[in-house]
Coordinates of C-alpha atoms and ligand atoms in Angstrom, one line a residue:
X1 CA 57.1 -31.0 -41.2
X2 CA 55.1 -34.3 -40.5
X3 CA 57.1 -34.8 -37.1
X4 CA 55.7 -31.0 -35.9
X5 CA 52.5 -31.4 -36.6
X6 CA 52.1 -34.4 -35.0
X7 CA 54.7 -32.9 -31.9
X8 CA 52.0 -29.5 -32.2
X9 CA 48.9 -30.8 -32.6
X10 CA 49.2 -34.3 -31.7
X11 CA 44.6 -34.3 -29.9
X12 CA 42.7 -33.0 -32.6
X13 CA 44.1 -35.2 -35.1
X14 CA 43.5 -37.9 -33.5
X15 CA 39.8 -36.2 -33.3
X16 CA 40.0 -35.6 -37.3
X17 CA 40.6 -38.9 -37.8
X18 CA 37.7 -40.7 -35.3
X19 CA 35.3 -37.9 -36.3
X20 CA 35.4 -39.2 -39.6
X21 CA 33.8 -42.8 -38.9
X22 CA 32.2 -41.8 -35.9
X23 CA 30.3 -38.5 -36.4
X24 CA 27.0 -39.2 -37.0
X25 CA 27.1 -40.9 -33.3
X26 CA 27.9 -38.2 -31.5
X27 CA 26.0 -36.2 -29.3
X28 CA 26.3 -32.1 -29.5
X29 CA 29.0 -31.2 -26.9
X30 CA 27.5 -33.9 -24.4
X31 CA 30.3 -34.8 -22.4
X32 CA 31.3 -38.8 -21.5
X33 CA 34.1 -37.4 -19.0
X34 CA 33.8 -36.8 -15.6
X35 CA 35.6 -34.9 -12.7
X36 CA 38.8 -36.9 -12.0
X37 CA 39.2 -37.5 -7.9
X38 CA 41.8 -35.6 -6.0
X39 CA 43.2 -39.1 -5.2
X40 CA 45.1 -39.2 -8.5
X41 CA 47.8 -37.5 -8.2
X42 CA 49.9 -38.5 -11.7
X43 CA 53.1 -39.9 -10.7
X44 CA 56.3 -39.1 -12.0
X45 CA 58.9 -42.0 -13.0
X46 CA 61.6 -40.1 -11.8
X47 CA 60.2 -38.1 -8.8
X48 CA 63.2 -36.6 -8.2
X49 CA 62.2 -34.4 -11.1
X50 CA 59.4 -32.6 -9.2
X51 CA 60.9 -29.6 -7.3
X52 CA 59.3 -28.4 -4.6
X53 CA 59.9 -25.0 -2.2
X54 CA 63.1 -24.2 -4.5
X55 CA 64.2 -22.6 -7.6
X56 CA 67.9 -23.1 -9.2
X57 CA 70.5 -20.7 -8.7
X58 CA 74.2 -20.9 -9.5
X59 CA 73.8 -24.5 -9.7
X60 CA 72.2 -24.8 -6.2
X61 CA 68.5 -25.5 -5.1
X62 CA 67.8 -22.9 -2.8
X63 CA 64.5 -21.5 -1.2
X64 CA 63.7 -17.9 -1.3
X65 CA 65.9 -16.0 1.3
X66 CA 62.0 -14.5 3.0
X67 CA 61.3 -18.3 3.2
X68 CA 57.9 -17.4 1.5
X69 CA 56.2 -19.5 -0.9
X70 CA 53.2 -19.8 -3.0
X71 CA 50.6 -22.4 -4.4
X72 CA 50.3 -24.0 -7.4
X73 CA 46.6 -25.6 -8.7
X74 CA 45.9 -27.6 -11.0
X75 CA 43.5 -25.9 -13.4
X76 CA 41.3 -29.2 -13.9
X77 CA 40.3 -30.0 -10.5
X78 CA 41.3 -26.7 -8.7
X79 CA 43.9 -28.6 -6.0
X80 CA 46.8 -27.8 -4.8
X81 CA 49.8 -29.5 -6.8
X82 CA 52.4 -27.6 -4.1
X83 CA 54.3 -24.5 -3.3
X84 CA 57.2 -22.7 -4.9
X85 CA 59.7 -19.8 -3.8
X86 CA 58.6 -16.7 -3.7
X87 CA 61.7 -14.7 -4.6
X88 CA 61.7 -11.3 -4.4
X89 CA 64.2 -8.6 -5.2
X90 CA 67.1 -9.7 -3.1
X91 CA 67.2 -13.2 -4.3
X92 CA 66.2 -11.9 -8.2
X93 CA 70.0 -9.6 -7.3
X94 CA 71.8 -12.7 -6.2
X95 CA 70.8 -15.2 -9.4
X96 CA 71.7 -12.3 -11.8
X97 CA 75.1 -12.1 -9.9
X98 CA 75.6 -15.6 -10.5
X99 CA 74.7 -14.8 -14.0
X100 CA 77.4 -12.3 -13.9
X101 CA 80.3 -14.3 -12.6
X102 CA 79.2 -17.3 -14.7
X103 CA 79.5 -15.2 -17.8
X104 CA 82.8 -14.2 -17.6
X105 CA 83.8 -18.5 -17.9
X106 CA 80.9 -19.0 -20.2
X107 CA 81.5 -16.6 -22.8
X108 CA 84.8 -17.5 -23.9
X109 CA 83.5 -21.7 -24.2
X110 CA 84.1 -22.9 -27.8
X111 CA 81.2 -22.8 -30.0
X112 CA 81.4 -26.6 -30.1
X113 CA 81.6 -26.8 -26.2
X114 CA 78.5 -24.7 -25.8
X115 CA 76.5 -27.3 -28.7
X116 CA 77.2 -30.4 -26.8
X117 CA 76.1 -29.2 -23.3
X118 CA 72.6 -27.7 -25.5
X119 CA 72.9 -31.2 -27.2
X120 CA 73.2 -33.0 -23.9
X121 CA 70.5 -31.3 -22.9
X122 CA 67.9 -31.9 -26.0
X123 CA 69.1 -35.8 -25.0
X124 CA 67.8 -35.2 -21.3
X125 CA 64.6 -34.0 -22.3
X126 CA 63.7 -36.6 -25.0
X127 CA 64.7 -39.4 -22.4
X128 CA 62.7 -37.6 -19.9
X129 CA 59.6 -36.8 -22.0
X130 CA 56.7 -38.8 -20.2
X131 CA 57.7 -36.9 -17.0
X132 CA 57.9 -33.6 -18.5
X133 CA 54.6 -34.3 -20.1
X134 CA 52.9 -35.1 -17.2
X135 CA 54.1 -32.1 -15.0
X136 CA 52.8 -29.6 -18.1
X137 CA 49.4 -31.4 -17.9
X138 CA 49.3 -31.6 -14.4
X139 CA 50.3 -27.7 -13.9
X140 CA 48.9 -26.0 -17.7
X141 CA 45.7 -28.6 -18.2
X142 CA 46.6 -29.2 -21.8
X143 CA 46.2 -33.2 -22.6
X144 CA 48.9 -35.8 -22.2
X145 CA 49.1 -35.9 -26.0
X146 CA 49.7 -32.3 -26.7
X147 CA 51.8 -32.3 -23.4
X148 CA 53.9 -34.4 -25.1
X149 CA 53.8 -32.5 -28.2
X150 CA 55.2 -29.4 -26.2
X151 CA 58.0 -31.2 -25.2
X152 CA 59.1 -32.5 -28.9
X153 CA 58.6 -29.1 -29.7
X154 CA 60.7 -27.5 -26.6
X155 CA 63.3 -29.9 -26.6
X156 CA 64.1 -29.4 -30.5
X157 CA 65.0 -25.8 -29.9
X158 CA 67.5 -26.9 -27.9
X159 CA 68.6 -29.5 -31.0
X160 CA 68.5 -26.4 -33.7
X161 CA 70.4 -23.9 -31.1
X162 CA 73.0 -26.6 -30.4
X163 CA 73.6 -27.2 -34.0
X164 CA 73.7 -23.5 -34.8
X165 CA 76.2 -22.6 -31.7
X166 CA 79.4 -23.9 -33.6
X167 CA 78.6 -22.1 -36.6
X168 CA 78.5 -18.1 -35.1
X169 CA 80.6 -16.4 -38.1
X170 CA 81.2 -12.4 -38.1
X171 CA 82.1 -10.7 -41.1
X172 CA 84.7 -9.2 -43.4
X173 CA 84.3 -6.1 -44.8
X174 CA 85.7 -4.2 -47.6
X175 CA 86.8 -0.6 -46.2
X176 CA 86.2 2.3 -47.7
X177 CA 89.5 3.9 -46.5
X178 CA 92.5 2.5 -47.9
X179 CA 94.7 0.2 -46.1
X180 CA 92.0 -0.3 -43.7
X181 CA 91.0 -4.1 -43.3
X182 CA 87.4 -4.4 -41.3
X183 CA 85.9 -7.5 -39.3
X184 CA 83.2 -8.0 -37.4
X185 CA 83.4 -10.4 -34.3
X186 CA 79.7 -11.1 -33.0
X187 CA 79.6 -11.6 -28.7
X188 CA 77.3 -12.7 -26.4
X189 CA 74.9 -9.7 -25.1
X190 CA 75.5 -10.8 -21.6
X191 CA 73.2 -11.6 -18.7
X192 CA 69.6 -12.1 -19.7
X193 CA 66.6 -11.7 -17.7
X194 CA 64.3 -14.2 -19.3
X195 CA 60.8 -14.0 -18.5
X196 CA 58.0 -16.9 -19.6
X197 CA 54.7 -17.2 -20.1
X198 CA 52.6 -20.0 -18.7
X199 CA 51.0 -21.7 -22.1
X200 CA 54.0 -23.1 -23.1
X201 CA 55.6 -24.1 -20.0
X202 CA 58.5 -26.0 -21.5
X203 CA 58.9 -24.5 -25.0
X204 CA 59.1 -20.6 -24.3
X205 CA 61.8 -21.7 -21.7
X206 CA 63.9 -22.7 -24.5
X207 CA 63.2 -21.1 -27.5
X208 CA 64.7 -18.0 -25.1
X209 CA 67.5 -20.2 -23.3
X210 CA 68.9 -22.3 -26.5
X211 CA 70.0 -19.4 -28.5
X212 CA 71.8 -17.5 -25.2
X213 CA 73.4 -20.4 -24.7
X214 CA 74.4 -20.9 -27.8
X215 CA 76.2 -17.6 -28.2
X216 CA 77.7 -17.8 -24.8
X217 CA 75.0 -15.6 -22.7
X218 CA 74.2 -16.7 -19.2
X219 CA 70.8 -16.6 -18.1
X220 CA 68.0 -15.8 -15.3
X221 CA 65.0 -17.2 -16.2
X222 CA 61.5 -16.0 -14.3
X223 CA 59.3 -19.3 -14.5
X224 CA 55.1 -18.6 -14.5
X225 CA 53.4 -18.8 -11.6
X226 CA 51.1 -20.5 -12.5
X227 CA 53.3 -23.5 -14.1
X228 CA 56.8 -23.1 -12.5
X229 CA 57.2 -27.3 -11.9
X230 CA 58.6 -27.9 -15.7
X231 CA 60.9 -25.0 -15.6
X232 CA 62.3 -26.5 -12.6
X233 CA 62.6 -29.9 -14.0
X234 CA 64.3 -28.6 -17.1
X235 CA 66.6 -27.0 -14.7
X236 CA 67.5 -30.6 -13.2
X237 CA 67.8 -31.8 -16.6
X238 CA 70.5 -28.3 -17.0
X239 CA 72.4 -29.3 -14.1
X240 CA 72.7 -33.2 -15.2
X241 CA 73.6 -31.9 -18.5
X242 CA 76.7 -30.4 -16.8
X243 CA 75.8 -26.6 -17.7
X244 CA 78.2 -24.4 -15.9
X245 CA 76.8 -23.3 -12.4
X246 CA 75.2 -19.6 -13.1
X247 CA 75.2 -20.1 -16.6
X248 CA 71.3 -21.1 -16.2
X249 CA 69.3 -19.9 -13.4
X250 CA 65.6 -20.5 -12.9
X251 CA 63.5 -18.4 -10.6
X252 CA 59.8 -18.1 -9.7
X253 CA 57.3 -15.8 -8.3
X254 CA 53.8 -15.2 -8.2
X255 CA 52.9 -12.4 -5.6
X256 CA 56.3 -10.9 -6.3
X257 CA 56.5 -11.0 -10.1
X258 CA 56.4 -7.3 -10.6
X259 CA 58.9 -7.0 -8.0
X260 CA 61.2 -9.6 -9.9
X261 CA 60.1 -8.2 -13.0
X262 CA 61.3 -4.3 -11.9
X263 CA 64.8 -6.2 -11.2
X264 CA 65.8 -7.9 -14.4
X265 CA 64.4 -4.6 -16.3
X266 CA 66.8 -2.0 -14.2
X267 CA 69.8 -4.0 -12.7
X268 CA 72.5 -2.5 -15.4
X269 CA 74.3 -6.0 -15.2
X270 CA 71.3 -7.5 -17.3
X271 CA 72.1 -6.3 -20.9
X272 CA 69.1 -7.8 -22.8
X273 CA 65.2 -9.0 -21.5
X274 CA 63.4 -11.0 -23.4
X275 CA 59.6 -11.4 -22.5
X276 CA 56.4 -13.4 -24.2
X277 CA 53.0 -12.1 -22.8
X278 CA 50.9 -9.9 -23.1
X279 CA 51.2 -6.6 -25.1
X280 CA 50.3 -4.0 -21.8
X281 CA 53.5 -5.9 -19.4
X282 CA 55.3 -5.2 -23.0
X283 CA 55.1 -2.0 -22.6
X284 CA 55.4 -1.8 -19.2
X285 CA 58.9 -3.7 -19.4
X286 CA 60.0 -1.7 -22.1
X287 CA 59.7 1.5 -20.4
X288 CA 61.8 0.2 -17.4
X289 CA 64.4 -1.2 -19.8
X290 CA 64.7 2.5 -20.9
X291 CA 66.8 3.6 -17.7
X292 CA 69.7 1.1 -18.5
X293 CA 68.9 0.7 -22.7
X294 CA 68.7 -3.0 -22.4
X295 CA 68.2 -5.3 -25.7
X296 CA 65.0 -6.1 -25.8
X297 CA 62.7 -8.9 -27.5
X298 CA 59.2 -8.7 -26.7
X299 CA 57.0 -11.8 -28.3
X300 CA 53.5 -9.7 -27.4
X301 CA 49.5 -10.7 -27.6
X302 CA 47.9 -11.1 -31.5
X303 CA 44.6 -10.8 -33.1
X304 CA 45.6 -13.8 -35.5
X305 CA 43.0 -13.4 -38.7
X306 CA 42.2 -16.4 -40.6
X307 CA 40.9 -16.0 -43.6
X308 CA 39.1 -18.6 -46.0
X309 CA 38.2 -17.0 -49.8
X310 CA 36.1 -18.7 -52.1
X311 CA 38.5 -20.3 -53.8
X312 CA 40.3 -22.6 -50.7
X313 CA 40.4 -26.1 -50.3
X314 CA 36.9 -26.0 -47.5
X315 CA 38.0 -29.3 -45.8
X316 CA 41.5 -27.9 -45.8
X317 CA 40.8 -25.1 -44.5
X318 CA 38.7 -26.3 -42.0
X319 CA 41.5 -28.3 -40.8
X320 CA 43.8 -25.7 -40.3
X321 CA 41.1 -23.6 -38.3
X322 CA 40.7 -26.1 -35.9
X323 CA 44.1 -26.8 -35.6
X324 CA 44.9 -22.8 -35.5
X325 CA 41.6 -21.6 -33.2
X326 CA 41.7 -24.8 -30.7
X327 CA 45.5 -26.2 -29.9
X328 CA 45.9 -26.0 -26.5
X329 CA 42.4 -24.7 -26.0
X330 CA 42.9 -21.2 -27.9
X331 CA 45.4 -20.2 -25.2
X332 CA 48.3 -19.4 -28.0
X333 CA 49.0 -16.2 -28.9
X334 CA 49.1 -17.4 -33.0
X335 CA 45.4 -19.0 -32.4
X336 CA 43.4 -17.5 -34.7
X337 CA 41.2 -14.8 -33.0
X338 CA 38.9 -13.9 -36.4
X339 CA 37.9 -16.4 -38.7
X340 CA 36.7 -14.6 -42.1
X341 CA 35.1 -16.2 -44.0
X342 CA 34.0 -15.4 -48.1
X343 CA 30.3 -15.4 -48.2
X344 CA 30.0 -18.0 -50.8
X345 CA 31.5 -21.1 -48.6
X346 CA 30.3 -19.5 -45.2
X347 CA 27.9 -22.1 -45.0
X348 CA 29.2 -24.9 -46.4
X349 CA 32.7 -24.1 -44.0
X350 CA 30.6 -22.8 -40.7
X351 CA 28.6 -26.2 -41.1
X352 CA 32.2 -28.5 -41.9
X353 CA 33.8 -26.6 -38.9
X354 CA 31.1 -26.7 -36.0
X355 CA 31.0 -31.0 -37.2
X356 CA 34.4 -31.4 -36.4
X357 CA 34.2 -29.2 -33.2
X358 CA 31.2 -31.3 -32.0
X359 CA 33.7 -34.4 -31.8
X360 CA 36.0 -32.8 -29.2
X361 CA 36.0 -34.3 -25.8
X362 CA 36.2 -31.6 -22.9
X363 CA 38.2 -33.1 -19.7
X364 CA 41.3 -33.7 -17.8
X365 CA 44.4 -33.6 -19.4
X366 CA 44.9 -37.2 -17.9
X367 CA 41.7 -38.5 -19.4
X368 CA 42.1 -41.1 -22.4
X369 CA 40.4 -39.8 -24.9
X370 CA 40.0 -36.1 -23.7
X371 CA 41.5 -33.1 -27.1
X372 CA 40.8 -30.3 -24.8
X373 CA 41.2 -29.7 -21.4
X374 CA 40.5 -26.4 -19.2
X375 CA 41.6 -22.9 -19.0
X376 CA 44.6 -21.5 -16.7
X377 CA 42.4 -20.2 -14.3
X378 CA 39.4 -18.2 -13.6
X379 CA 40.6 -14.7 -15.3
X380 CA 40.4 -16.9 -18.2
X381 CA 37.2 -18.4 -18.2
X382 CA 35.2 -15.0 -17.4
X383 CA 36.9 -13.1 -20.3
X384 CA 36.0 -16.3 -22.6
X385 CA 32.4 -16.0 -21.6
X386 CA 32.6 -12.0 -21.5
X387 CA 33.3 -12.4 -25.3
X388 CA 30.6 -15.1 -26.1
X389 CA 27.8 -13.3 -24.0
X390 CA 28.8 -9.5 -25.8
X391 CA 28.6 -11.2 -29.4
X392 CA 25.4 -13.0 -28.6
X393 CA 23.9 -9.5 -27.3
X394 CA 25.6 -8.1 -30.6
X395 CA 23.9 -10.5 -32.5
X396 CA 25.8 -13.3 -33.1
X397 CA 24.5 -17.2 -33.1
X398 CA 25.8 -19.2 -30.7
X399 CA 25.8 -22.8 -33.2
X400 CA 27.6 -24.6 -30.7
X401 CA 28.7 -24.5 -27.2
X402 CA 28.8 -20.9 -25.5
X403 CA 29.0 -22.0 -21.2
X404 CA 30.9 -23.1 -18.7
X405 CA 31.3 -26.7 -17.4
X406 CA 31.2 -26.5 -13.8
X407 CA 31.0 -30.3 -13.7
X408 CA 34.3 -30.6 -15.0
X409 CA 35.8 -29.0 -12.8
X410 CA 36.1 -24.7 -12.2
X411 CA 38.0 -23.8 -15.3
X412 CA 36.4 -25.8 -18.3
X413 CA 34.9 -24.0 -21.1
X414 CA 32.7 -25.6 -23.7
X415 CA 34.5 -25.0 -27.7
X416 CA 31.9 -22.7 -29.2
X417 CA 31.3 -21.9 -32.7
X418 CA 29.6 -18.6 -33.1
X419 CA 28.2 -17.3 -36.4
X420 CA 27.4 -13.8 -37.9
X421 CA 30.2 -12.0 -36.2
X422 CA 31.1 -8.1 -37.0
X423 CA 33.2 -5.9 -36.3
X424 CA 31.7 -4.0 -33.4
X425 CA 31.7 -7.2 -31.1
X426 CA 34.5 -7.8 -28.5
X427 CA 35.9 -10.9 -30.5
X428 CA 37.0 -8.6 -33.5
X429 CA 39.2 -6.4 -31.2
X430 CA 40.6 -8.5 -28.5
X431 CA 42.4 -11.4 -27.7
X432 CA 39.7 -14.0 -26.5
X433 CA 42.9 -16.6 -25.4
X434 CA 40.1 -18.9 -25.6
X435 CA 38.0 -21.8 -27.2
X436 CA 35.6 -19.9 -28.8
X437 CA 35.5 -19.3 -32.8
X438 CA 34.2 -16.6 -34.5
X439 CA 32.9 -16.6 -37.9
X440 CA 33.2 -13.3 -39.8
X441 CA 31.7 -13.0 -43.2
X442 CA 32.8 -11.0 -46.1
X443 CA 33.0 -10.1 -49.6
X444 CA 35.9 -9.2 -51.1
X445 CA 39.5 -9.2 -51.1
X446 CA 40.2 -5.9 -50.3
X447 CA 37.5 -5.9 -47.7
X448 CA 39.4 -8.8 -45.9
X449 CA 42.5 -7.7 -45.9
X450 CA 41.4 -4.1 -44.6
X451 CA 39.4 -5.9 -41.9
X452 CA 42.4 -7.9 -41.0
X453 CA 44.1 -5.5 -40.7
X454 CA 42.1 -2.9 -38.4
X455 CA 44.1 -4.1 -35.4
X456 CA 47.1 -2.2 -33.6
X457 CA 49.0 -5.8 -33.5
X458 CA 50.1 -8.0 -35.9
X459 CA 51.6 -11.2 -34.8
X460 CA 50.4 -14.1 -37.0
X461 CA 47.7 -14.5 -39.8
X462 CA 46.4 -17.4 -42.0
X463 CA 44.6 -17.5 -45.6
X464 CA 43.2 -20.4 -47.4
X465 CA 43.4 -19.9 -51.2
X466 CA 44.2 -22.0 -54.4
X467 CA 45.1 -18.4 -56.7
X468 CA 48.8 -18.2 -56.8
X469 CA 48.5 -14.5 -57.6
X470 CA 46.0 -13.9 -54.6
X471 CA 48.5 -15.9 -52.4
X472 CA 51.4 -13.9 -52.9
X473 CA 49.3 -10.3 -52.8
X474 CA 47.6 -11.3 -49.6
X475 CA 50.7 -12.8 -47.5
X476 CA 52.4 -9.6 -48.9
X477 CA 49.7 -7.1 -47.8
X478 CA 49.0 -8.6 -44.1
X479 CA 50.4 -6.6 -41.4
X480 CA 51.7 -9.6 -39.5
X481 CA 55.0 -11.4 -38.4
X482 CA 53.8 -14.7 -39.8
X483 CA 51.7 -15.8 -42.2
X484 CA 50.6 -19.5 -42.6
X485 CA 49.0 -20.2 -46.4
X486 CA 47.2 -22.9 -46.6
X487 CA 48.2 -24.4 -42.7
X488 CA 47.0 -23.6 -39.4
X489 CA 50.6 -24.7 -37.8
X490 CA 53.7 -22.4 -38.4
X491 CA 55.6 -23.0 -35.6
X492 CA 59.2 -24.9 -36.1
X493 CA 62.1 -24.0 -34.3
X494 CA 63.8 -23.1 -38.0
X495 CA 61.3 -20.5 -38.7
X496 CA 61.8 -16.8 -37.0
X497 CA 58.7 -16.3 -34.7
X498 CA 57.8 -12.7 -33.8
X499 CA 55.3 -9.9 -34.8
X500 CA 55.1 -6.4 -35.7
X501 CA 53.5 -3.5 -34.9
X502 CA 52.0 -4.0 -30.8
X503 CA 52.8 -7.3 -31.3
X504 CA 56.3 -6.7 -30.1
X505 CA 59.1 -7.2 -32.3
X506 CA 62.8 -9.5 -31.9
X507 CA 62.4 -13.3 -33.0
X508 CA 62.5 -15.9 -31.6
X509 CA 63.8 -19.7 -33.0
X510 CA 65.6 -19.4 -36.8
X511 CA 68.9 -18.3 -37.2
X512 CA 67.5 -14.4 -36.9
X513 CA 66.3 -15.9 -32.7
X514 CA 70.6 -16.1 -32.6
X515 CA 71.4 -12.4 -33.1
X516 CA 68.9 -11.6 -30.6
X517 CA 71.5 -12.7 -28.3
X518 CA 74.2 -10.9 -29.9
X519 CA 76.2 -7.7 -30.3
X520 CA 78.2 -6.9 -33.7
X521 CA 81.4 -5.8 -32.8
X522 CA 83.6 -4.3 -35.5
X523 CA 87.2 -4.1 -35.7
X524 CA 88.8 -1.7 -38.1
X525 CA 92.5 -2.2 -38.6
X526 CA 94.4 0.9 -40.0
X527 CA 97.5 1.4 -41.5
X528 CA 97.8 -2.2 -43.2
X529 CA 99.9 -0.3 -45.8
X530 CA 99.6 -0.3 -50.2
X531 CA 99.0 -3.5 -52.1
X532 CA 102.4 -5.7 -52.2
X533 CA 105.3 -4.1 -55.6
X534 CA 105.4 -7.0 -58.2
Ligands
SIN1 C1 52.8 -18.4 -27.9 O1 51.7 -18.6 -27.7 O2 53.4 -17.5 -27.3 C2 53.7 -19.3 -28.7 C3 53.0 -20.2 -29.6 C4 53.9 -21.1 -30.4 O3 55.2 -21.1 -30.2 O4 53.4 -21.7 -31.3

């Protein structure tokens, strides 16, 4: 577990750990780092990684068949970083035909032969790690040390899917008719449409492509717009692993992504969609699965409580809600989005947290020495400072932070800590996607957990508590997916991500992320006659 926290959370230790011998010397939010020039463009050690104008489709680079493109920017400094495809629905037809045709090899590929081309793969990516880190900094903004982190944690799906692909065992069942024998035999879906969010550029690509793979599905994958460079390079790294041509295809889109979208959720050669964003494109994908009754695993937006009772370990605690509010700059949908705490250590915990907070450094991704670097892009940063400006007009103290840092560059956004939070402010009902922490108070138990659970989604929640018996009632009484006690950090590719209620449901990683990929098939073979005469 060591290994993951380090691979998830890999900046603000590092902060934990300074701010401990440093604290009392540093300034409130003042800010050492500067814009980096447009002159440093990171470099690549192998540039051959970087793909540029083309996506990868039955085992091909190819350019989108309009020859239109689109620009990528880097969030930190604004500038361009290049231009992609822009497919649209005649090229999104021809991948998932390639899909098609590569399926029909695919699927019948030993167990064993699918694990060493995932295996192959994981290898890839660990020997290409600094590159892949660099091209999610460079395109997401998140710091070369949790960049790296992404990819430990991205490239270990593909290690537990290729370890679980030889091990795909269906059932025998006892009939209830006699002389019936009954198996089940579990198959590959089919063609997935795969579509990824841009927060995890690297890790939601394979948490959705290990387990297809693994059963013997093929694959069209719809990279971000916004961060479509490490998609592509894990496609390289695909195609130098010797994956079949058409077993993995990677697309991208920006203008066109509804268009794309409408195509992997209604072409009746796709049998299963699986999509992590937010919960109104759920929806929205949903209903256009309906025409064709596609499988269908949607990893929606949260409202993650995080709760810390009288009772917790405070410095603990105040670990885990850094670690849980601020990795990758609040832009996960398990960051926690309330932070309750019991009046009795609101204080002492609101005074703990802001201290460690203060010794973030706010910069480029690139920058030794920067935890946190900027938002995806401007949507971001207005909602972030939507939320802060409603709960200040609401009532709430701004302790720390609260504006923009235009000298940073256009999409920085100073970690806030805001006090005397309720329930009628912005923050309690929406996703903020942000660095900004809210500090609810409360009283009791029951109180809590009905607070925590006023929300139509439910995709992770936290408590801090040393009762045993409060541990178990709590984790069993939140209406979440996940529940971290006593952590911040629950994700590992060996434990079933997902939510419940708006939150989507289907998981992801675990052996339960394998039978999203998979129908049950049963046999029933009559007539196998009476039990043998003695
Ligand atoms: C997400 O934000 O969608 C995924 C976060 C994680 O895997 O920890």
């Amino acid at each position: 577990m060591a290994f993951l926290q380090r691979a998830l959370f890999p900046a603000s230790r590092a902060v934990a750990a300074r701010s401990q011998f440093r604290r009392s010397a540093l300034p409130a939010i003042a800010n050492p780092f500067v814009r980096l020039s447009s002159t440093m463009r990171p470099k690549l050690r192998d540039p051959s990684l970087f793909k540029e104008n083309v996506c990868y489709v039955n085992g091909e680079w190819v350019a989108a068949g309009s020859g239109k493109t689109f620009e990528v920017h880097d969030p930190a400094t604004g500038e361009l970083i290049g231009t992609c495809p822009e497919f649209d629905a005649q090229d999104t037809e021809k991948a998932i035909k390639a899909a098609e045709v590569a399926f029909e090899e695919f699927r019948h590929r030993t167990g064993r032969e699918r694990s060493k081309l995932l295996r192959k793969w994981y290898d890839l990516m660990v020997e290409n790690a600094g590159d892949l880190a660099t091209l999610i900094t460079w395109e997401n903004g998140k710091p070369t040390a949790d960049a790296k982190g992404e990819v430990t944690y991205a490239a270990n799906f593909l290690e537990w899917f290729s370890e679980e692909a030889p091990r795909i065992y269906g059932d025998t069942i006892p009939s209830s008719v006699p002389g019936n024998r009954v198996f089940t035999i579990k198959e590959p879906v089919g063609v997935c449409g795969l579509i990824t969010p841009w927060n995890f550029p690297a890790a939601m690509i394979t948490r959705k492509i290990g387990p297809a793979l693994a059963v013997g599905c093929t694959v069209v994958c719809k990279a971000p717009g916004e961060t479509p460079y490490t998609p592509l390079a894990l496609a390289e790294l695909a195609h130098r692993a010797g994956i079949p041509r058409g077993v993995v295809n990677v697309i991208t889109a920006l203008n066109n992504t509804a268009e794309v979208g409408q195509v992997l959720t209604t072409n009746p050669t796709v049998r299963k969609v699986s999509f992590t964003g937010s919960t109104p494109v759920g929806k929205l994908l949903m209903k256009q699965c309906a025409g064709t009754l596609k499988k269908l695993s949607l990893e929606l937006g949260g409202n993650a409580p995080f709760i810390v009772f009288d009772d917790a370990d405070i410095d603990l605690a105040v670990a885990g809600a850094i670690a849980s509010k601020f990795r990758s700059s609040g832009q996960t949908c398990v960051c926690a989005n309330r932070i309750f705490v019991q009046r009795g250590v609101y204080d002492e915990f609101a005074a703990k947290f802001a201290d460690k907070v203060r010794a973030f450094r706010v910069g480029n991704g690139f920058q030794q020495g920067v935890t946190h670097g900027p938002l995806i892009h401007q949507r971001a940063v207005d909602k972030v400072e939507q939320h802060v400006r409603d709960a200040q007009q609401k009532g709430a103290t701004v302790v720390l932070g609260g504006h923009k840092l235009p000298d940073l560059g256009p999409h920085f956004f100073q970690p806030t800590v805001l006090t005397g939070m309720t329930a009628e402010m912005a923050m309690a009902a929406e996703e903020t996607f942000g660095p900004v922490a809210g500090l609810f108070p409360f009283d009791t138990e029951e109180e809590v957990v009905r607070l925590a659970n006023a929300t139509p989604v439910g995709l992770a929640g936290y408590f801090f508590s040393r009762d045993l018996h409060r541990v178990h009632r709590v984790a069993e009484h939140l209406e979440v997916g996940m529940v971290g006690v006593n952590t911040g950090l629950i994700s590992d590719p060996a434990a079933p991500f997902g939510g419940v209620k708006e939150s989507g449901f289907g998981r992801e990683g675990s052996l339960y992320g394998v039978a999203e990929y998979q129908v049950t098939k049963m046999v029933t073979y009559g007539g196998m006659g009476r039990p043998l005469q003695r």
